[in-house]
Short mmCIF file of C-alpha atoms and ligand atoms in Angstrom, two decimals:
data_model
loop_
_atom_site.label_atom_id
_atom_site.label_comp_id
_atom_site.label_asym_id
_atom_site.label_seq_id
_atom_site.Cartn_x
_atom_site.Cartn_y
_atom_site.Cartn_z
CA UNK D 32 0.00 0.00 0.00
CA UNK D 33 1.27 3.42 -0.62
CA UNK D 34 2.75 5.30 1.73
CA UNK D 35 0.94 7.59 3.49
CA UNK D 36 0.82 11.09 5.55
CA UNK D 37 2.30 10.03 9.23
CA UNK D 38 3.05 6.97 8.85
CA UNK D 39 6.91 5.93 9.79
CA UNK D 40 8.82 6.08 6.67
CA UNK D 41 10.41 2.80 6.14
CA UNK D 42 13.96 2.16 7.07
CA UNK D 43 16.43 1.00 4.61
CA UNK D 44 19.99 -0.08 3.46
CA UNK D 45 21.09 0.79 -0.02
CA UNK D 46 23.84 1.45 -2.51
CA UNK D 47 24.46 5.08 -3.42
CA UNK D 48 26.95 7.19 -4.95
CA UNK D 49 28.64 8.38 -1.83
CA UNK D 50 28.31 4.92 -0.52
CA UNK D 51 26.11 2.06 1.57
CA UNK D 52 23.42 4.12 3.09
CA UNK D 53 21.51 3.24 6.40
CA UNK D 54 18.27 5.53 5.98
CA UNK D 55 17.12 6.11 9.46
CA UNK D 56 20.89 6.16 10.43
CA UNK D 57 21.89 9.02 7.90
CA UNK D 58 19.42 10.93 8.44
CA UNK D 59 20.40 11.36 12.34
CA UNK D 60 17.87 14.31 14.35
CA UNK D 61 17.76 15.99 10.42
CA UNK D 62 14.87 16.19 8.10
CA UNK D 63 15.03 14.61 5.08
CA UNK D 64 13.83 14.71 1.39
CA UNK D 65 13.79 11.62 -0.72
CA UNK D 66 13.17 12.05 -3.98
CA UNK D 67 13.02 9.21 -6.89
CA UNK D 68 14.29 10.00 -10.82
CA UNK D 69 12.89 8.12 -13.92
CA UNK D 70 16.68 7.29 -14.92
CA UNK D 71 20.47 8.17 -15.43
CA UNK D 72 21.69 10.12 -18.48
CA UNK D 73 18.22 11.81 -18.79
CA UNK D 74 17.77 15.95 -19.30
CA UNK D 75 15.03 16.49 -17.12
CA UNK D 76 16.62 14.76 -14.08
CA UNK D 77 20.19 16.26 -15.29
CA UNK D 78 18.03 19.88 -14.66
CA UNK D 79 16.00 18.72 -10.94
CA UNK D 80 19.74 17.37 -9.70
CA UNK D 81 21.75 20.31 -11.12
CA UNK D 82 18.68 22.36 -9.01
CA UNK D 83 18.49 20.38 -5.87
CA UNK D 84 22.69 20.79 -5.57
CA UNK D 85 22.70 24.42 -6.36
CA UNK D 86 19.93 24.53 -3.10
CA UNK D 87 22.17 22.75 -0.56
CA UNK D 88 22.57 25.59 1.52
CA UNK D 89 18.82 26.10 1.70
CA UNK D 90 18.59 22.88 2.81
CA UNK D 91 21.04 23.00 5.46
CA UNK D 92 19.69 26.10 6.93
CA UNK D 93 16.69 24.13 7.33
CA UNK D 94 18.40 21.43 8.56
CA UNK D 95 17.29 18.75 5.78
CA UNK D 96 19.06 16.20 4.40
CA UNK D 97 18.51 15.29 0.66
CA UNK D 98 18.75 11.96 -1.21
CA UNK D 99 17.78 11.21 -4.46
CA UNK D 100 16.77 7.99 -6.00
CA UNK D 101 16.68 5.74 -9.39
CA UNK D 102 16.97 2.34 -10.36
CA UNK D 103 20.11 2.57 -12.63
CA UNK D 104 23.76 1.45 -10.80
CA UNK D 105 26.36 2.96 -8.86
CA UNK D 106 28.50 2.78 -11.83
CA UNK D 107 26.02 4.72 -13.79
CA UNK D 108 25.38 7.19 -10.87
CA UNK D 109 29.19 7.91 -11.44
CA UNK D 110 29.14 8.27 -14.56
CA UNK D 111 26.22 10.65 -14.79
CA UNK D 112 27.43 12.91 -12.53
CA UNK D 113 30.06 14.94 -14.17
CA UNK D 114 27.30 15.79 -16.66
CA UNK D 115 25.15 17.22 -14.30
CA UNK D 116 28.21 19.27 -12.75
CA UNK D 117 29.28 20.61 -16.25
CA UNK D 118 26.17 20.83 -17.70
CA UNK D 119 24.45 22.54 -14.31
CA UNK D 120 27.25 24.48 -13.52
CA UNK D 121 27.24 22.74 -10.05
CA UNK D 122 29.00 20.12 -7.83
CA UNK D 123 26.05 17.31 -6.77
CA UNK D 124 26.49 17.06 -3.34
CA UNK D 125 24.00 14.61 -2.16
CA UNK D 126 24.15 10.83 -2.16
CA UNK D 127 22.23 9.08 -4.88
CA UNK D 128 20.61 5.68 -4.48
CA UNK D 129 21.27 2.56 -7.00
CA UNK D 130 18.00 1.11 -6.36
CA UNK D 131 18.85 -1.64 -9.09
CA UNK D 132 16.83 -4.28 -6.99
CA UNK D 133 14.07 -1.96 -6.23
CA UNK D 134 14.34 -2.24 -2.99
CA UNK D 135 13.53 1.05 -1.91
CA UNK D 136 11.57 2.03 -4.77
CA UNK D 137 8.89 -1.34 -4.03
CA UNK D 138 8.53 -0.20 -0.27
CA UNK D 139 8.27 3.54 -1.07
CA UNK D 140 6.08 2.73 -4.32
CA UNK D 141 7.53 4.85 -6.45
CA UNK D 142 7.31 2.21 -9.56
CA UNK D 143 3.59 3.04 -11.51
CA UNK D 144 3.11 0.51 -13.83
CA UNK D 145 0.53 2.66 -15.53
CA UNK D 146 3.51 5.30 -16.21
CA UNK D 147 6.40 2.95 -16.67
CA UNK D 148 6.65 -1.01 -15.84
CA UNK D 149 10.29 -0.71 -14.87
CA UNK D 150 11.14 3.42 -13.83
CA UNK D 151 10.87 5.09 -11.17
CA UNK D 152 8.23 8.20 -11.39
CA UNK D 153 8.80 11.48 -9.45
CA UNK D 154 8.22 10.73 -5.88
CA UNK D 155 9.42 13.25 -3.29
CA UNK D 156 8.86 11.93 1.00
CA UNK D 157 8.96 14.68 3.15
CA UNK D 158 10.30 13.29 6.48
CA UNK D 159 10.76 14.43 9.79
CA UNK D 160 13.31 14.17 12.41
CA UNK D 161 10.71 11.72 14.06
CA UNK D 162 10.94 9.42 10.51
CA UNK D 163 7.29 10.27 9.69
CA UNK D 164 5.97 11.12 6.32
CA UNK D 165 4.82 14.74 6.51
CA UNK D 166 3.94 15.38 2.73
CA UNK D 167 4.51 13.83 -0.52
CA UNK D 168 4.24 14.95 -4.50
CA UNK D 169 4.30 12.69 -7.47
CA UNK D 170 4.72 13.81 -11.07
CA UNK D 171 5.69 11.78 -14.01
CA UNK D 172 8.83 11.84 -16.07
CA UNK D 173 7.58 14.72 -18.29
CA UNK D 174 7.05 16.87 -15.61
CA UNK D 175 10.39 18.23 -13.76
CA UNK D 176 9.63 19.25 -10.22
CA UNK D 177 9.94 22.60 -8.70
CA UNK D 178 12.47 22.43 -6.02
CA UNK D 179 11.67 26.34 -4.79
CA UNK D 180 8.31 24.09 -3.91
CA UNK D 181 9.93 21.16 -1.70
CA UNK D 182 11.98 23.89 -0.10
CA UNK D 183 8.34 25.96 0.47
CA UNK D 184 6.91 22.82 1.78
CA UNK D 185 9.20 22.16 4.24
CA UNK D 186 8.91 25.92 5.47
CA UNK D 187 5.96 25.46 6.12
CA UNK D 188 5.88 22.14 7.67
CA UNK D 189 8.72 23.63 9.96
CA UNK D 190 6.61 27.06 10.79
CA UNK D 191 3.09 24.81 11.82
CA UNK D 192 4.80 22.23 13.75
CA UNK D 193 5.75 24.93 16.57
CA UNK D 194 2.69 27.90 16.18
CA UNK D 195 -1.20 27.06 15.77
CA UNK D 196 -1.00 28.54 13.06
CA UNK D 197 -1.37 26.92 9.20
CA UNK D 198 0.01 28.47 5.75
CA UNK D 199 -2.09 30.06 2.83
CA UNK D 200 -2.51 29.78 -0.40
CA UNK D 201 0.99 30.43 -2.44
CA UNK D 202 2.41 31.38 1.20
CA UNK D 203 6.17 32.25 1.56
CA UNK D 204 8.38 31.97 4.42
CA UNK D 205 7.58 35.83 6.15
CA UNK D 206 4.12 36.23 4.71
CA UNK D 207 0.92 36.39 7.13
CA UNK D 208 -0.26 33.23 8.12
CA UNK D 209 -3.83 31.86 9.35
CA UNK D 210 -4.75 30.90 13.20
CA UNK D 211 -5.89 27.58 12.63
CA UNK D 212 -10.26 27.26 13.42
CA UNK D 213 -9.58 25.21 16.53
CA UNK D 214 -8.18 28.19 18.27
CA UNK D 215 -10.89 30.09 19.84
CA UNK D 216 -10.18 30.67 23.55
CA UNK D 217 -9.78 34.42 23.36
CA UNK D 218 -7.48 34.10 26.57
CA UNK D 219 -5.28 31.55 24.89
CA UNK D 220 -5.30 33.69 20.92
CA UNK D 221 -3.93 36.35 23.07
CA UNK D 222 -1.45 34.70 24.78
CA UNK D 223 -0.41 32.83 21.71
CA UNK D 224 -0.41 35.65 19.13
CA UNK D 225 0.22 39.03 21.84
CA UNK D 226 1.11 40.88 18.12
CA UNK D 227 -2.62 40.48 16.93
CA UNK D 228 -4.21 39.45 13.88
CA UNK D 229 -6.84 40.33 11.71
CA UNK D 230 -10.26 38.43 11.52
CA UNK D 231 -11.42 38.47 8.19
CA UNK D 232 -14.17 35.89 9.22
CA UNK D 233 -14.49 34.19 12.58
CA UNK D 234 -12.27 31.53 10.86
CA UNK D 235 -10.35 33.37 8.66
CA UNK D 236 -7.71 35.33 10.72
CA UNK D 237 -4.47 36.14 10.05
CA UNK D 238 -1.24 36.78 11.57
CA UNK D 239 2.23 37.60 11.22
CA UNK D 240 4.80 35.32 13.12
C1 LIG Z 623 14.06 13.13 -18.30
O1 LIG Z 623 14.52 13.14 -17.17
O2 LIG Z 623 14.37 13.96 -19.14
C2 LIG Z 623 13.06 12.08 -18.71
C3 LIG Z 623 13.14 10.81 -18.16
C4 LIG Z 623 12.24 9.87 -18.58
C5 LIG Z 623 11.26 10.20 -19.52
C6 LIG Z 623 11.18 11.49 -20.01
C7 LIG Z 623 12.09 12.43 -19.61
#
C-alpha cells in the first residue's frame, strides 16, 4: 500500500553514490527529502539534480538532508554525474541511491506501472526528524519538479509544527499566516499571538509570526 501522511517512513539499506546508506541512520535528528528520478543520463533529471545541488545551503539552513533515488547502478550514478556538474554548472552534493533491486523504490512505491513497468516516477517523501511522512508529491517523467516548492513545503511544515498557526494559499516563508479554526479561547489567541491578527471571518484570521 502506498505510503501515506504520518506513517513511519520505512527504514532502509542501499547502494548510493557516496556509498552504503543506512536511511534512518543518515538521516540522524535531520529532516530529510527523498526524492526518486525516472533514470540516469536523462535531461530532465540532469536539470531537478543540477537544481536540488545548487539549493544545498537552503537545505542546510533548514536542517534537511537530501537523497535522491533511481533504479540505474552505482557505476552509472558515477558516470552521470560529471554531466550534471558541467552541464548545471554545479558540484552534486547529495548521495544518490542505485535502487537496481528496487528495494527502496517497491517499499516507497515509487514504480507506476501505468507510467512505466520498470522506472521510477517522481516521488518526493517529506520526512521528519521523528521518521514520519509529513507530505509527498508525485509527477511523471515529463514533468520536472519545482524544487523552490519542496523547499516551500518544508517551510511550512517547519513554521506549523511549533505555532497554531497553518500556511495560505501560495504562502512564503515571512508572509501572514492563518490561526488555525480550533483556536478560539480568546485568553489563549492572546497569549499565543500578543502581536494580533486580523479576523477576516471568525475563521479566517491572520497573523504575522
Ligand atoms: C528526463 O529526465 O528527461 C526524462 C526521463 C524519462 C522520460 C522522459 C524524460
Amino acid at each position: 500500500m502506498a505510503l501515506r501522511i504520518g506513517d513511519v517512513a520505512p527504514d532502509f539499506e542501499q547502494d548510493s553514490s557516496e556509498g552504503k546508506i543506512s536511511f534512518h541512520q543518515w538521516l540522524g535528528s535531520s529532516w530529510g527529502v527523498l526524492f526518486s528520478h525516472p533514470a540516469d543520463f536523462t535531461p530532465v533529471c540532469t536539470t531537478e539534480l543540477g537544481y536540488t545541488a545548487k539549493l544545498k545551503g537552503e537545505f542546510d539552513k533548514r536542517n534537511v538532508k537530501v537523497l535522491a533515488l533511481s533504479v540505474d547502478t552505482v557505476e552509472s550514478h558515477k558516470g552521470w554525474i560529471p554531466d550534471i556538474n558541467e552541464t548545471q554548472g554545479v558540484t552534486v552534493n547529495f548521495p544518490i541511491l542505485a535502487d537496481g533491486d528496487r528495494k527502496v523504490s517497491t517499499v516507497y512505491d515509487m514504480i507506476h506501472p501505468n507510467a512505466s513497468a520498470s522506472a521510477t516516477v517522481r516521488s518526493v517523501f517529506f520526512i521528519d526528524p521523528n521518521k514520519k511522512v509529513r507530505a509527498t508529491l508525485t509527477y511523471p517523467a515529463s514533468t520536472g519538479r519545482n524544487f523552490d516548492e519542496i523547499l516551500r513545503g518544508i517551510d511550512s511544515l517547519q513554521l506549523t509544527d511549533s505555532n497554531s498557526v497553518a500556511t495560505p494559499v501560495n504562502w512564503k516563508k515571512g508572509d501572514e499566516v492563518i490561526i488555525v479554526p480550533s483556536l478560539t479561547d480568546p485568553e489563549v489567541l492572546k497569549q499565543k499571538f500578543p502581536q494580533g491578527w486580523r479576523a477576516v471571518k471568525p475563521y479566517l484570521r491572520y497573523t504575522k509570526v
